[in-house]
CSV table of C-alpha atoms in Angstrom, one decimal:
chain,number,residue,atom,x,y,z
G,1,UNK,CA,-187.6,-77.3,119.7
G,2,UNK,CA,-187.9,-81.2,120.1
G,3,UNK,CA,-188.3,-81.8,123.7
G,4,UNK,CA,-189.3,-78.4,124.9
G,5,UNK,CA,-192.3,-78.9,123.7
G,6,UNK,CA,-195.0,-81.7,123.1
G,7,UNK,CA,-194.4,-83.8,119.8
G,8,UNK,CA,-198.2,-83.3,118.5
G,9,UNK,CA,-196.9,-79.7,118.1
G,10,UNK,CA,-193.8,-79.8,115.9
G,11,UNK,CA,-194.8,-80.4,112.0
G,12,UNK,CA,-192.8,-82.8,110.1
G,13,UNK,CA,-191.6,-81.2,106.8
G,14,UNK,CA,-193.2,-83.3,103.5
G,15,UNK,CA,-195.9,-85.4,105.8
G,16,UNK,CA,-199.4,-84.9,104.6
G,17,UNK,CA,-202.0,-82.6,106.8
G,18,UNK,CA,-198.8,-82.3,109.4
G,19,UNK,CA,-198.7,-78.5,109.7
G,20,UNK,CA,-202.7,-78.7,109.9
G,21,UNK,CA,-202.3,-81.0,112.7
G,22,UNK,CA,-199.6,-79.1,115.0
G,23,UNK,CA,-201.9,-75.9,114.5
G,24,UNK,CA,-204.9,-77.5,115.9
G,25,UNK,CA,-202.8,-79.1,118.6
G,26,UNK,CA,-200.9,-76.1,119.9
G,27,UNK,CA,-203.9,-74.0,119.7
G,28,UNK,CA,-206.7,-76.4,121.8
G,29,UNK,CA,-207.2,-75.4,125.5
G,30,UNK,CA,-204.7,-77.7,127.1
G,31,UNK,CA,-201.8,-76.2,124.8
G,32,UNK,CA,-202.6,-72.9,126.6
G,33,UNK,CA,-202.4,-75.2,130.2
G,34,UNK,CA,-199.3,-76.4,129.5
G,35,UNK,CA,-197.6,-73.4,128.3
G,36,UNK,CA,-198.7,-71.9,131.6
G,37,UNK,CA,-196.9,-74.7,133.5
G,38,UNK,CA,-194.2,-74.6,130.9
G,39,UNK,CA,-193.4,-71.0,130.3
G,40,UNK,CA,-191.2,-71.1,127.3
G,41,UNK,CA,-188.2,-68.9,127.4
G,42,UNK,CA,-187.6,-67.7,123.8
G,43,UNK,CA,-185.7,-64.3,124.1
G,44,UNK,CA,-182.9,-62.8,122.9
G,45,UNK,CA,-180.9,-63.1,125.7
G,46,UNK,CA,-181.7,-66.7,125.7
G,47,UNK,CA,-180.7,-67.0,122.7
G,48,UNK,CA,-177.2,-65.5,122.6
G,49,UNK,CA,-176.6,-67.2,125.6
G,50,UNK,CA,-177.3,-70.5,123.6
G,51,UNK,CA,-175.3,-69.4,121.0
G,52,UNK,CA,-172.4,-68.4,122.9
G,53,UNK,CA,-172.4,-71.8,124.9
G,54,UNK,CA,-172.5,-73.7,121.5
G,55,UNK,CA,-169.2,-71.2,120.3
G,56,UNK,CA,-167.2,-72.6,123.4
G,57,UNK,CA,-168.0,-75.8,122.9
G,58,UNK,CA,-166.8,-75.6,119.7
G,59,UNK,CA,-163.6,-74.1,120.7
G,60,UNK,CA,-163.0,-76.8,123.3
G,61,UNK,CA,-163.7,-79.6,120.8
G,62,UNK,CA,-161.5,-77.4,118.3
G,63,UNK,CA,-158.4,-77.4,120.8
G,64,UNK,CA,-156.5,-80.9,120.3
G,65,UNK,CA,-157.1,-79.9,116.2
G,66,UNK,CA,-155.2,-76.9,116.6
G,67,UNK,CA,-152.2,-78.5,118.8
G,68,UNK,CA,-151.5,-81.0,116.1
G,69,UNK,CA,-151.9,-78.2,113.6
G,70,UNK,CA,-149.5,-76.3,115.3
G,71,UNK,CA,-147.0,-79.3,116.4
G,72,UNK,CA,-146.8,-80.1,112.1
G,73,UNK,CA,-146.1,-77.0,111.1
G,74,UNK,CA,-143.2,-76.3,113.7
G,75,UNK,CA,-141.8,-79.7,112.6
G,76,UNK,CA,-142.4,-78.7,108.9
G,77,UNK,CA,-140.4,-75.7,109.6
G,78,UNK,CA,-137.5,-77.2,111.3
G,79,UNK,CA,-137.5,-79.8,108.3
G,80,UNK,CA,-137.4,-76.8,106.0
G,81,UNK,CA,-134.8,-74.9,107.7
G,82,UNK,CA,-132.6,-78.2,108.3
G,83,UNK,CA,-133.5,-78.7,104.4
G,84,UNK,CA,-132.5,-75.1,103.7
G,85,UNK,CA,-128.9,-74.9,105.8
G,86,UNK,CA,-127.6,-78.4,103.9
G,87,UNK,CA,-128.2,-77.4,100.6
G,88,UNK,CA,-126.5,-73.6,101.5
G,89,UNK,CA,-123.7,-76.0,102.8
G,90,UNK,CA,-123.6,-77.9,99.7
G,91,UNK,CA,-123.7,-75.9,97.3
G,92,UNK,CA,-121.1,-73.4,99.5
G,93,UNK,CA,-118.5,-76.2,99.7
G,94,UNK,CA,-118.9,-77.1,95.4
G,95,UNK,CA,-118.4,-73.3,95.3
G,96,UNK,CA,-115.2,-73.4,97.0
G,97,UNK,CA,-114.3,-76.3,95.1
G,98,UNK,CA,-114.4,-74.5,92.0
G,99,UNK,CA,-113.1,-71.1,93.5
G,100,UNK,CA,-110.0,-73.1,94.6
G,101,UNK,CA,-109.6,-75.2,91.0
G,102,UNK,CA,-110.0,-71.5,89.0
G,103,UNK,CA,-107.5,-69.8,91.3
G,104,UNK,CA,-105.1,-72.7,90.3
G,105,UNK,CA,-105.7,-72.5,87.2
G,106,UNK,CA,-105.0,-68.5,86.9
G,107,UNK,CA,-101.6,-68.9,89.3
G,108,UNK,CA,-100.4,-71.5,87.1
G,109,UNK,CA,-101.5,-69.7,83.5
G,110,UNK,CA,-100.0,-66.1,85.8
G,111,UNK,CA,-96.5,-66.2,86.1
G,112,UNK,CA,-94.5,-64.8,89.2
């Protein structure tokens, strides 16, 4: 509420005689003057609206976050996959190695 409406108004948590002091301020005549010149709006509707302009600007200030967050973790996953294919190629090309030395071995020990 700091600057919609006057300072002598809003307490200060922990300060001695404050709350005392922001009564007797916003109840004197000229509080009731200004608030007459200085309707305040403090409704609902205000209040969502508020809200919801403080959500978007949150998602607009979230945006460039969640690029790079995406960006990593397509990278991550075309590291993974690239990780993934070489060691299905490795570990297919040491099992033909030993497919190929066992098959020798049983023609040689099989004769005909």
């Amino acid at each position: 509420w700091k600057g919609k409406l006057p300072d002598k108004w809003i307490f200060e948590a922990g300060k001695n005689n404050s709350l005392a002091e922001a009564i007797a301020a916003a109840s004197n005549s000229n509080a009731r003057k200004w608030l007459l010149q200085n309707p305040v709006k403090a409704s609902w509707e205000v209040a969502t609206d508020t809200l919801l302009k403080q959500y978007e600007d949150m998602i607009l200030m979230n945006e460039p976050v969640k690029r790079r967050h995406v960006t990593l973790v397509n990278i991550l996953a075309i590291v993974l996959r690239v990780v993934a294919i070489g060691l299905a190629l490795f570990v297919s090309y040491h099992e033909i190695k030993i497919l190929r030395r066992t098959w020798r071995m049983l023609d040689a020990w099989i004769p005909g």
